[in-house]
Amino acid sequence: MPKATLPDGKDIQYKSGDSAAVIASFVGPRLAESAVAAEINGNLTDISAAPEGDVSLKFITGDTPQGLEVLRHSASHVLAAAVLRLYPSAKLGVGPAVEDGFYYDFKLPKNLNEDDLKPIEEEMAKIIQRDEPFERVVMPRGRAIEEMKKLGQDFKVEILEEIEDDEVSLYKTGDFMDLCRGPHVPRAGMLKAVKLTKVAGAYWRGDAERENLQRIYGTAFPTQKELDEHLKSLEEAKKRDHRLLGRQLDLFSFHEEAPGFAFWHPNGVALVTEIERFWREVHRQRGYKEVRTPAMLNEELWHRSGHYENYREYMYFTTSEGMKLALKPMNCPGTLLIYNSTKHSYRELPLRYAELGQVHRFEMSGVMHGLLRVREFTIDDAHIFCTLEQVTDEVKGVVDLIIFLLEKFGLTDYIVELSTRPTKSIGTDEMWESAEGSLYRALDEMKLDYKVSEGEGAFYGPKIDFHIRDCLKRTQQCGTVQVDFAMPERFEMTYIGPDNAEHRPVMIHRAALGSVERFVGFLIEHYAGLFPTWLAPVQAIVLPIVNRHHEYAGEVGRELEAAGVRYEVDTRSEKIGHKIRDATLRKIPYMLVVGDRECKDRTVAVRECGGTDRGSVSLDSFVREIGEEISSRLIKRR
RNA sequence: GCUGGUGUAGCUCAGUGGCAGAGCGCGUCCUUGGUAAGGACGAGGUCAUGGGUUCGACCCCCAUCACCAGCUCCA
């Protein structure tokens, strides 16, 4: 008898022809009930698949990432089946499982709104209640094309025509049949907790030139409890939203008079200033020189740089006294003019010019998102000019700097991505090959995990990007490193080598935080507004209990001032509980309550935002402590 | 830019084809109270903007703008 070896090393004897489901029932009824799929010799398959001979066998349950994906993918099929029943003329796009759920794209005779989801959900519930089986059908590709043509499923035909295999698999759920690789749950009844969440538009194949389909999003979990928890955590995440906290903490605002442009309030400026001060310190230490270039430059420059050709749609233009000007969408051309204003020796290289450069980009109206996507932002930019031999080390230096900065700000959950040459680009094949090679080399030598995105590079060079997740788990780009051979060519940049001849430098564009605005957005969401003390707009607030303590409170304030602490004194005629509540809502790290005892002993009663009442501490030692916390830029766990 | 949704006081939100509402915040006064909301009174609105339907529109219709979710794009 053949045997199946389970992950724990146990062997199960089975009869040839037994499906994985049957074998699961040998192991135990609970497993047989909860396994949504199987892995036979490492290949993910349906639980109904029958192994052959001695195999390794692993059962996939809904509570594993793989199992959850199967569950959700199956839920998307049930969604499609339900939609087809309600809208028989629906044409089906694709319906994969995604990070927090699944979606399915449809072309429908009417545009759906949120209210249309309920009847669809009810139809899905019926299918689940009937426990309709998922049946796998394998057929020659040609026949599948015929079937789909008969059903009028043009999108499926398009996909099938691009598949290279001779045989394809389809899954039948009730009277619904969909092209699909699988695997799926054996029966719809295994979907215990499914919910449709939203409708949205989506382009067929993500191409804005093609049909606009309607996408229905949903999510599924093994149990209702987990679904409820997920929905609750989404609600919690909304409370971290930087747009909400930006208003609550009085950091910034947006106005109809300038859509996509942030207005920074005093609290926000305090935060930004602190970030920039630290940034300058680190860059100085790492051999960067700071430069500053104009916001508006002659349009001719942008023709020379290639921006007009490749980036025009994101640029703002204006005319003054007949001179055509453009607001800079990037800082590089300005820096190039600085480089070219003098002759350079190889001895100067690598030359690192940093710039906190304010750029303007015309973003399409639908894409703006708080501070994370704006039309004017400050790139924490730098351009490094170096020799070909220096490129890899410089890239490594930049990657190291980015990681260093992110960690100092407490952001350790990032994704690294390498992007290669896009279709719209300048420069020769050799340049691109060499540039991409040095990026791969740098990441490999630093032993970093990264993913590769083909064709996603900048028009002038390939890049390494760092991505961070926002509160709703959407990833946003922050740091970036881009190797550029083209711009030095276009601007005829040179340096004099040891051979006394002119050579072409290589240019590295890089941003560590990405944009100061976006970065502030990340920080707000990461800390839910309760910043590390060194970043907090107001670091301590003195709370006198009654009027007679105001004088001492003022003295505490003067001590804090002398130590460089950003502080306030709350002299309102409110009860102490009220003052504490207000300071807590403003997420001020330290509350210093002063009453009779404190006045007498020259102490402060320290309460940290987050709840802990530390009792009385001598004023001197508190001032020393907070001063050290700030100057060391300590990140406390709260 | 595309699909769907939302725009009422500084904020969060009720509401009706016939005089515009609440809570919080804000102002004044009272209160001086030891760790998450003390009390009284008061001010605040072209109901996003522009057209239309109607005796009459914040409400119904159309357009525009902004915002929200997603698509595309991106620091």
XYZ file of C-alpha atoms (C1' of nucleotides) in Angstrom:
713
model
C 0.000 0.000 0.000
C 1.322 3.468 -0.811
C 1.911 5.831 2.060
C 1.506 9.551 2.572
C 4.025 11.215 4.861
C 2.633 14.081 6.902
C 4.725 17.130 7.915
C 5.163 15.694 11.434
C 6.782 12.616 9.902
C 3.818 10.323 10.468
C 3.026 7.900 7.641
C -0.533 7.176 6.593
C -1.284 4.091 4.510
C -3.870 4.610 1.823
C -5.469 2.795 -1.092
C -4.603 3.907 -4.582
C -7.443 6.178 -5.690
C -8.110 7.629 -2.243
C -8.360 11.392 -2.400
C -6.510 13.677 -0.006
C -9.887 14.271 1.634
C -10.240 10.568 2.362
C -6.743 10.458 3.786
C -7.585 13.476 5.958
C -10.457 11.526 7.449
C -7.983 8.768 8.441
C -6.087 11.389 10.414
C -9.153 12.778 12.119
C -12.665 14.094 11.530
C -11.740 17.621 12.647
C -9.029 17.829 10.009
C -11.309 16.370 7.357
C -13.815 19.084 8.173
C -11.396 22.021 8.221
C -8.936 21.207 5.405
C -9.627 23.481 2.450
C -6.836 22.168 0.212
C -3.839 19.855 0.185
C -0.200 19.997 -0.735
C 1.015 16.840 -2.438
C 4.787 16.666 -2.847
C 4.870 20.395 -2.386
C 2.202 21.147 -5.019
C -0.914 22.915 -3.832
C -4.000 21.049 -5.034
C -7.658 20.451 -4.329
C -8.473 18.291 -1.353
C -10.321 16.055 -3.813
C -7.083 15.269 -5.678
C -5.823 11.708 -5.324
C -2.106 11.206 -4.654
C -0.191 8.506 -6.467
C 2.400 6.284 -4.796
C 4.464 7.341 -1.783
C 4.070 11.067 -1.307
C 4.549 13.839 1.178
C 1.198 15.259 2.086
C 0.225 18.402 3.911
C -3.301 19.540 4.639
C -4.056 23.231 4.274
C -6.584 24.636 6.729
C -8.354 27.961 6.561
C -6.393 29.410 9.453
C -3.089 29.402 7.524
C -2.147 32.143 5.033
C -2.342 29.640 2.168
C -5.667 28.273 3.335
C -7.100 31.731 3.781
C -6.156 32.520 0.215
C -7.970 29.401 -1.014
C -10.993 30.338 1.068
C -11.092 33.850 -0.332
C -10.456 32.793 -3.876
C -13.366 30.380 -3.589
C -15.485 33.167 -2.126
C -14.746 35.228 -5.216
C -16.122 32.381 -7.360
C -19.280 32.310 -5.285
C -19.520 36.078 -5.757
C -19.265 35.652 -9.518
C -21.870 32.888 -9.476
C -24.227 35.131 -7.502
C -23.709 38.095 -9.797
C -24.368 35.917 -12.834
C -27.690 34.815 -11.361
C -28.767 38.396 -10.690
C -27.279 39.824 -13.879
C -27.220 37.025 -16.476
C -25.579 39.263 -19.086
C -22.600 39.997 -16.828
C -19.214 39.508 -18.413
C -16.560 38.237 -16.045
C -13.112 39.699 -15.655
C -10.786 38.253 -13.062
C -11.382 37.454 -9.410
C -8.329 36.783 -7.277
C -7.725 36.677 -3.548
C -5.893 39.771 -2.381
C -4.233 40.798 0.840
C -7.263 41.319 3.039
C -9.907 39.564 1.021
C -10.823 39.137 -2.612
C -12.475 40.887 -5.513
C -14.114 40.090 -8.810
C -14.365 42.366 -11.853
C -17.522 42.483 -13.952
C -18.877 44.272 -16.941
C -22.517 44.864 -16.083
C -25.502 46.501 -17.774
C -25.891 48.904 -14.840
C -23.516 50.738 -12.553
C -23.599 49.276 -9.082
C -23.738 51.214 -5.851
C -23.313 50.047 -2.275
C -26.998 49.185 -1.945
C -26.683 46.623 -4.717
C -24.301 44.582 -2.567
C -26.971 43.278 -0.216
C -28.946 41.284 -2.789
C -25.670 39.891 -4.107
C -24.645 38.864 -0.598
C -28.021 37.169 -0.142
C -27.577 35.268 -3.385
C -24.119 34.188 -2.200
C -25.587 33.014 1.097
C -28.009 30.773 -0.814
C -25.178 29.169 -2.764
C -23.244 28.615 0.465
C -26.316 27.247 2.214
C -26.918 24.773 -0.604
C -23.302 23.715 -0.072
C -22.727 23.573 -3.818
C -19.577 21.627 -4.717
C -16.581 23.075 -6.554
C -15.794 20.686 -9.389
C -12.541 20.774 -11.281
C -12.834 20.107 -15.000
C -9.778 19.732 -17.206
C -10.183 20.209 -20.936
C -8.148 21.122 -24.013
C -7.626 24.863 -24.334
C -9.414 24.961 -27.695
C -12.533 23.472 -26.201
C -12.447 25.891 -23.284
C -12.279 28.776 -25.750
C -15.337 27.375 -27.540
C -17.210 27.002 -24.241
C -16.425 30.556 -23.184
C -17.362 31.918 -26.598
C -20.674 30.111 -26.283
C -21.216 31.741 -22.889
C -20.278 35.121 -24.311
C -17.410 35.512 -21.862
C -15.140 37.626 -24.049
C -12.646 38.461 -21.307
C -12.179 34.793 -20.509
C -11.618 34.070 -24.192
C -8.953 36.769 -24.242
C -7.176 35.202 -21.274
C -7.454 31.690 -22.717
C -5.968 32.811 -26.001
C -2.868 33.984 -24.166
C -2.391 30.795 -22.150
C 0.326 28.567 -23.600
C -0.678 25.233 -22.044
C -2.624 22.743 -24.117
C -4.901 21.863 -21.251
C -6.631 24.231 -18.899
C -8.681 23.727 -15.783
C -12.105 25.140 -15.092
C -14.111 25.093 -11.920
C -17.832 24.515 -11.781
C -19.873 25.863 -8.923
C -23.528 25.062 -9.470
C -24.322 26.319 -12.946
C -21.378 28.712 -12.898
C -18.179 27.777 -14.701
C -14.961 29.757 -14.480
C -11.511 29.403 -15.919
C -9.254 28.882 -12.946
C -6.035 27.264 -11.895
C -7.388 26.530 -8.412
C -7.280 25.066 -5.907
C -10.636 25.602 -4.293
C -12.532 24.485 -1.257
C -14.440 21.273 -2.012
C -17.859 22.758 -1.177
C -19.279 26.258 -0.890
C -20.525 25.375 2.583
C -16.974 25.685 3.880
C -17.261 29.440 3.493
C -18.512 30.293 6.958
C -17.876 34.039 7.062
C -18.039 36.108 3.900
C -18.789 39.786 3.507
C -18.838 42.152 0.544
C -17.171 45.402 1.450
C -17.191 47.862 -1.437
C -17.710 48.497 -5.118
C -15.239 50.391 -7.246
C -14.291 50.950 -10.843
C -11.330 49.080 -12.269
C -9.834 48.927 -15.723
C -9.687 45.629 -17.581
C -6.144 44.379 -17.089
C -5.271 47.546 -15.204
C -5.069 49.444 -18.486
C -6.655 52.903 -18.443
C -7.140 52.645 -22.213
C -9.420 49.637 -21.902
C -12.926 48.921 -20.583
C -13.878 50.244 -17.203
C -15.209 47.291 -15.233
C -16.919 47.214 -11.892
C -14.987 45.623 -9.097
C -16.723 44.158 -6.079
C -14.509 43.747 -3.035
C -15.169 41.348 -0.210
C -13.416 39.411 2.450
C -13.722 35.972 3.993
C -12.511 34.270 7.144
C -12.717 30.740 8.543
C -15.116 31.916 11.254
C -17.533 34.762 11.866
C -15.537 35.723 14.937
C -12.407 36.341 12.898
C -14.387 38.317 10.337
C -15.821 40.514 13.092
C -12.357 41.023 14.546
C -11.053 42.022 11.159
C -13.835 44.571 10.656
C -13.165 45.919 14.130
C -9.463 46.279 13.451
C -10.321 48.243 10.311
C -12.337 50.612 12.476
C -9.376 50.919 14.830
C -7.043 51.608 11.923
C -9.231 54.503 10.851
C -8.482 56.206 14.144
C -4.793 56.283 13.209
C -5.517 57.958 9.896
C -3.099 60.868 9.562
C -5.775 63.064 8.006
C -7.938 62.711 11.097
C -5.036 63.082 13.543
C -3.653 65.996 11.545
C -6.815 67.899 12.357
C -7.153 66.671 15.924
C -3.558 67.529 16.754
C -3.718 70.781 14.779
C -0.763 69.824 12.571
C -1.965 70.809 9.101
C -5.038 71.434 6.994
C -6.157 71.289 3.383
C -8.315 73.834 1.600
C -10.420 73.997 -1.502
C -8.488 77.075 -2.520
C -5.425 74.920 -3.157
C -6.356 71.262 -3.600
C -3.466 68.907 -3.023
C -1.394 71.476 -1.112
C -0.792 71.119 2.613
C -1.084 74.109 4.932
C 1.204 73.589 7.908
C 0.076 74.808 11.312
C 2.565 75.695 14.076
C 2.447 72.181 15.566
C 3.132 70.639 12.176
C 6.015 72.995 11.526
C 7.557 72.053 14.877
C 7.479 68.404 13.810
C 8.816 69.050 10.306
C 11.575 71.277 11.650
C 12.686 68.572 14.051
C 12.786 65.981 11.271
C 14.791 68.276 9.027
C 17.218 69.199 11.766
C 18.006 65.549 12.415
C 18.197 64.901 8.668
C 20.744 67.684 8.183
C 22.852 66.373 11.069
C 22.971 62.863 9.613
C 23.722 64.060 6.108
C 26.533 66.299 7.256
C 28.045 63.331 9.089
C 27.832 61.210 5.958
C 29.660 63.625 3.723
C 26.811 65.480 2.044
C 26.914 69.207 1.239
C 23.595 70.991 1.202
C 22.471 73.021 -1.807
C 19.295 74.898 -2.713
C 17.918 75.521 -6.187
C 15.054 77.645 -7.572
C 11.456 76.419 -7.798
C 10.967 77.820 -11.274
C 13.348 77.302 -14.165
C 13.375 78.072 -17.838
C 11.372 75.603 -19.888
C 14.325 75.026 -22.194
C 16.156 73.296 -19.351
C 13.386 70.719 -19.069
C 13.658 69.964 -22.783
C 17.361 69.332 -22.283
C 16.808 67.106 -19.262
C 14.161 64.992 -20.965
C 11.493 65.926 -18.456
C 9.478 67.801 -21.061
C 9.463 64.729 -23.237
C 8.772 62.178 -20.498
C 7.225 63.993 -17.575
C 5.326 66.939 -19.086
C 1.893 65.783 -17.933
C 2.958 66.151 -14.281
C 4.446 69.634 -14.687
C 3.127 73.115 -14.075
C 4.037 75.752 -16.664
C 3.860 79.510 -16.662
C 5.023 82.462 -18.722
C 6.524 85.710 -17.573
C 7.595 88.537 -19.926
C 7.531 86.093 -22.783
C 9.847 83.649 -20.979
C 8.451 80.155 -20.674
C 9.041 78.701 -17.232
C 8.256 75.448 -15.461
C 7.895 74.736 -11.759
C 10.389 72.037 -10.912
C 8.895 68.545 -10.478
C 12.370 67.266 -9.559
C 15.508 68.842 -8.189
C 18.090 67.213 -10.405
C 18.396 69.717 -13.278
C 19.018 72.571 -10.834
C 21.744 70.588 -9.103
C 23.288 69.767 -12.468
C 23.652 73.486 -13.175
C 25.504 73.851 -9.892
C 27.799 70.955 -10.786
C 28.496 72.398 -14.206
C 29.239 75.854 -12.855
C 32.804 74.778 -12.057
C 35.333 72.255 -13.284
C 35.668 69.129 -11.177
C 38.557 66.834 -10.360
C 38.315 63.112 -9.736
C 39.704 63.974 -6.299
C 36.360 65.563 -5.359
C 34.366 62.448 -6.178
C 32.087 61.149 -4.904
C 30.464 64.551 -4.607
C 27.231 64.455 -2.618
C 24.833 67.386 -2.994
C 21.797 67.222 -0.706
C 18.716 69.403 -1.052
C 15.447 69.672 0.840
C 13.853 70.696 -2.420
C 10.258 71.777 -2.749
C 8.773 70.353 -5.940
C 5.404 70.686 -7.649
C 3.757 67.878 -9.555
C 0.378 68.038 -11.173
C -1.271 64.872 -9.905
C -4.579 63.720 -11.370
C -7.559 64.814 -9.338
C -8.506 61.359 -8.109
C -5.159 60.420 -6.634
C -4.584 62.943 -3.870
C -4.582 61.509 -0.373
C -3.861 63.677 2.654
C -0.135 64.148 3.098
C 0.656 60.849 1.404
C -0.096 62.159 -2.057
C 0.022 65.892 -2.657
C 0.819 68.269 -5.499
C 3.598 70.105 -3.705
C 6.088 68.384 -1.485
C 9.629 68.536 -0.194
C 11.903 65.790 -1.431
C 14.759 65.072 0.965
C 16.850 64.816 -2.135
C 20.484 64.320 -2.933
C 22.478 63.833 -6.097
C 25.735 61.978 -5.930
C 28.295 62.397 -8.699
C 30.860 59.654 -8.843
C 32.982 57.440 -11.053
C 31.711 54.214 -12.528
C 33.824 52.251 -10.026
C 32.275 54.084 -7.093
C 28.640 53.444 -8.021
C 28.031 50.203 -6.129
C 29.632 51.495 -2.931
C 27.684 54.723 -3.156
C 24.427 52.848 -3.676
C 25.251 50.709 -0.662
C 26.003 53.832 1.339
C 22.635 55.290 0.404
C 20.737 52.100 1.204
C 22.507 51.970 4.550
C 21.579 55.601 5.212
C 17.936 54.998 4.366
C 17.727 52.021 6.711
C 19.554 53.989 9.413
C 17.090 56.890 9.158
C 13.991 54.700 9.054
C 15.147 52.862 12.157
C 15.940 56.072 14.012
C 12.363 57.141 13.348
C 11.111 53.766 14.526
C 9.839 52.630 11.114
C 11.168 49.126 10.684
C 8.441 47.520 8.590
C 9.470 48.314 5.023
C 9.611 46.531 1.685
C 12.507 46.897 -0.763
C 11.822 46.898 -4.494
C 14.125 47.084 -7.504
C 12.594 48.561 -10.667
C 14.031 48.155 -14.153
C 13.826 50.071 -17.434
C 10.395 51.368 -18.458
C 9.228 51.733 -22.052
C 9.359 55.532 -21.845
C 13.023 56.175 -21.136
C 16.227 57.899 -22.232
C 19.751 56.451 -22.572
C 21.327 53.422 -24.231
C 20.922 49.707 -23.510
C 24.482 49.511 -22.180
C 23.853 52.329 -19.721
C 20.745 50.635 -18.395
C 22.378 47.265 -18.131
C 25.271 48.692 -16.151
C 23.026 50.782 -13.914
C 20.709 47.885 -13.142
C 23.716 45.654 -12.485
C 25.092 47.979 -9.825
C 21.736 48.094 -8.045
C 21.425 44.303 -7.974
C 25.011 44.047 -6.782
C 24.487 46.534 -3.961
C 21.378 44.757 -2.640
C 22.910 41.316 -2.959
C 26.097 42.342 -1.193
C 24.020 43.862 1.611
C 21.996 40.623 1.780
C 18.654 42.415 1.679
C 15.413 40.792 0.602
C 13.837 42.615 -2.316
C 11.360 42.140 -5.089
C 11.931 43.062 -8.731
C 9.439 45.124 -10.735
C 10.199 44.964 -14.413
C 9.638 48.177 -16.353
C 8.839 50.287 -13.305
C 12.019 52.386 -13.218
C 12.292 56.181 -13.666
C 12.668 57.405 -17.248
C 16.346 58.220 -16.667
C 17.409 55.167 -14.663
C 16.544 52.034 -12.679
C 15.820 52.387 -8.979
C 15.611 50.786 -5.568
C 12.579 51.887 -3.601
C 11.614 51.508 0.022
C 7.901 51.125 0.718
C 6.057 51.612 3.985
C 2.472 50.672 4.769
C -0.063 53.257 5.826
C -2.746 52.626 8.462
C -4.973 50.938 5.880
C -2.099 48.675 4.795
C -1.652 50.393 1.465
C 2.023 50.568 0.599
C 3.580 53.919 -0.197
C 7.004 54.665 -1.507
C 9.445 56.514 0.703
C 13.179 56.178 0.115
C 14.520 55.706 -3.406
C 17.912 55.267 -5.083
C 18.232 55.784 -8.838
C 21.346 55.303 -10.924
C 21.502 57.610 -13.904
C 23.957 57.590 -16.822
C 21.709 59.588 -19.128
C 21.505 62.948 -17.399
C 25.302 63.427 -17.199
C 25.379 62.713 -20.932
C 22.637 65.198 -21.759
C 24.216 67.900 -19.659
C 27.718 67.078 -20.888
C 28.980 66.778 -17.351
C 32.649 66.046 -16.850
C 35.379 65.633 -14.329
C 39.111 65.642 -14.915
C 40.643 62.233 -14.249
C 44.148 61.366 -13.045
C 45.070 61.116 -16.744
C 44.266 64.843 -17.103
C 41.474 63.958 -19.552
C 37.761 64.667 -19.266
C 35.509 61.841 -18.085
C 31.776 61.458 -17.626
C 30.591 61.095 -14.012
C 27.712 58.813 -13.037
C 24.844 60.385 -11.175
C 22.815 58.840 -8.359
C 19.476 60.422 -7.488
C 18.265 59.504 -4.043
C 15.750 60.404 -1.380
C 15.862 58.800 2.043
C 12.534 59.756 3.575
C 10.999 60.240 0.136
C 9.007 63.337 0.788
C 8.901 65.131 4.083
C 5.107 65.443 3.807
C 4.524 61.768 3.130
C 7.000 60.839 5.831
C 5.149 62.926 8.395
C 2.011 61.072 7.343
C 3.720 57.749 8.072
C 4.974 58.944 11.438
C 1.532 60.131 12.479
C -0.026 56.787 11.586
C 2.818 54.722 13.000
C 2.663 56.470 16.379
C -1.096 57.129 16.227
C -0.179 60.745 16.965
C 1.701 59.958 20.185
C 5.150 60.868 18.920
C 8.482 60.122 20.553
C 9.238 63.093 22.766
C 11.910 64.536 20.497
C 9.357 64.866 17.673
C 6.302 65.927 19.672
C 5.178 69.472 18.840
C 4.543 70.102 22.540
C 6.799 67.933 24.674
C 5.541 68.783 28.154
C 2.631 70.676 29.631
C 2.570 72.148 33.119
C -0.785 71.758 34.853
C -1.246 73.956 37.943
C -4.056 72.794 40.172
C -5.347 76.204 41.233
C -4.424 79.863 40.705
C -1.953 80.073 43.529
C 0.234 77.519 41.730
C 0.564 79.618 38.574
C 3.706 81.331 39.742
C 5.529 78.084 40.394
C 4.136 76.667 37.155
C 5.730 79.589 35.357
C 9.021 78.800 37.039
C 8.790 75.168 35.895
C 8.154 76.544 32.413
C 11.281 78.680 32.540
C 13.372 75.666 33.528
C 11.933 73.688 30.616
C 12.554 76.602 28.270
C 16.170 76.800 29.376
C 16.559 73.090 28.639
C 15.177 73.597 25.135
C 11.924 71.747 25.795
C 8.786 72.726 23.848
C 6.263 73.273 26.628
C 3.008 74.954 27.590
C 1.435 76.004 30.878
C -2.308 75.409 31.200
C -3.578 78.308 33.316
C -7.234 77.889 32.405
C -9.714 77.882 35.229
C -10.496 74.186 34.830
C -10.267 71.235 37.169
C -7.109 69.132 37.039
C -9.014 66.185 35.567
C -10.167 68.344 32.699
C -6.661 69.630 32.000
C -5.322 66.078 32.027
C -8.001 64.937 29.655
C -7.268 67.742 27.228
C -3.505 67.185 27.341
C -4.087 63.455 26.831
C -6.226 64.072 23.771
C -3.517 66.371 22.430
C -1.088 63.481 22.996
C 1.453 65.595 24.844
C 4.109 63.139 26.143
C 4.562 64.618 29.627
C 2.008 66.220 31.946
C 3.487 67.958 34.953
C 0.937 68.518 37.676
C 1.916 71.155 40.233
C 0.008 71.823 43.457
C 0.840 72.729 47.018
C 3.128 69.742 47.579
C 5.112 70.394 44.416
C 5.456 74.119 45.105
C 6.776 73.393 48.547
C 9.225 70.630 47.554
C 10.214 72.066 44.137
C 8.997 68.965 42.391
C 6.600 68.069 39.574
C 4.049 65.225 39.585
C 4.872 63.479 36.305
C 2.175 61.763 34.298
C 3.112 60.268 30.950
C 0.652 60.311 28.104
C -0.597 56.790 27.891
C -1.652 56.678 31.508
C 1.187 56.098 33.946
C 1.246 58.436 36.922
C 4.810 58.468 38.192
C 4.219 60.639 41.230
C 6.460 63.466 42.354
C 9.932 63.895 40.856
C 12.308 66.721 41.640
C 12.117 69.463 39.036
C 15.852 69.362 38.358
C 15.971 65.651 37.748
C 12.886 65.734 35.522
C 14.354 68.510 33.384
C 17.599 66.579 33.100
C 15.737 63.383 32.200
C 13.556 64.898 29.494
C 16.531 66.806 28.119
C 18.444 63.549 27.702
C 15.451 61.774 26.211
C 15.141 64.521 23.610
C 18.806 64.923 22.760
C 19.294 61.171 22.381
C 16.125 61.036 20.244
C 14.924 58.125 22.300
C 12.018 56.057 21.061
C 10.117 54.703 24.042
C 7.669 51.888 23.909
C 4.276 53.135 24.967
C -8.528 61.218 -15.611
C -12.225 56.721 -14.740
C -16.375 54.142 -11.428
C -19.327 54.752 -7.050
C -20.329 57.749 -2.729
C -20.404 62.348 0.331
C -20.796 67.924 0.928
C -25.751 71.444 6.763
C -21.948 75.907 12.651
C -14.614 75.522 13.786
C -15.282 69.650 14.500
C -18.667 65.189 14.530
C -23.329 64.662 12.677
C -29.247 64.913 12.988
C -33.166 67.139 9.864
C -37.596 68.938 6.638
C -40.873 71.085 -0.447
C -43.267 76.278 3.948
C -39.017 80.599 10.361
C -32.109 76.051 10.507
C -30.988 71.769 14.855
C -27.769 68.739 18.681
C -23.146 67.426 21.116
C -18.212 69.035 21.355
C -15.287 73.383 20.592
C -15.307 78.955 20.982
C -16.585 83.772 24.105
C -18.247 86.049 28.878
C -19.298 85.317 33.915
C -19.432 82.189 38.257
C -16.340 78.429 40.361
C -10.129 77.426 42.882
C -11.635 72.045 42.523
C -4.977 66.511 43.262
C -4.809 62.816 37.930
C -9.610 61.604 31.407
C -15.240 66.322 30.853
C -17.649 71.830 37.380
C -21.884 75.358 36.312
C -24.720 79.452 33.862
C -25.335 82.488 29.813
C -23.943 83.755 24.770
C -22.026 84.214 19.757
C -21.611 81.126 15.231
C -24.981 79.295 8.962
C -25.588 82.386 1.393
C -27.419 74.358 4.243
C -20.258 73.493 -1.358
C -20.995 76.679 -6.064
C -23.954 77.927 -10.511
C -28.305 77.010 -13.195
C -33.335 74.796 -13.510
C -38.430 72.809 -11.717
C -41.993 75.149 -8.131
C -46.410 80.109 -5.441
C -42.234 78.561 -2.426
C -35.892 74.567 -2.771
C -31.087 73.238 2.261
C -34.435 69.212 0.406
C -36.331 67.468 -6.395
C -33.425 67.819 -11.459
C -28.798 69.289 -14.285
C -23.807 71.057 -14.309
C -19.347 72.431 -11.718
C -15.924 72.173 -7.538
C -13.909 69.734 -3.300
C -13.501 65.492 -0.373
C -13.973 59.867 0.523
C -13.241 54.463 -1.368
C -11.176 51.919 -5.399
C -8.687 51.832 -10.553
C -4.566 54.047 -13.181
C -0.268 56.781 -11.577
C 3.343 58.050 -7.831
C 7.715 60.896 -3.359
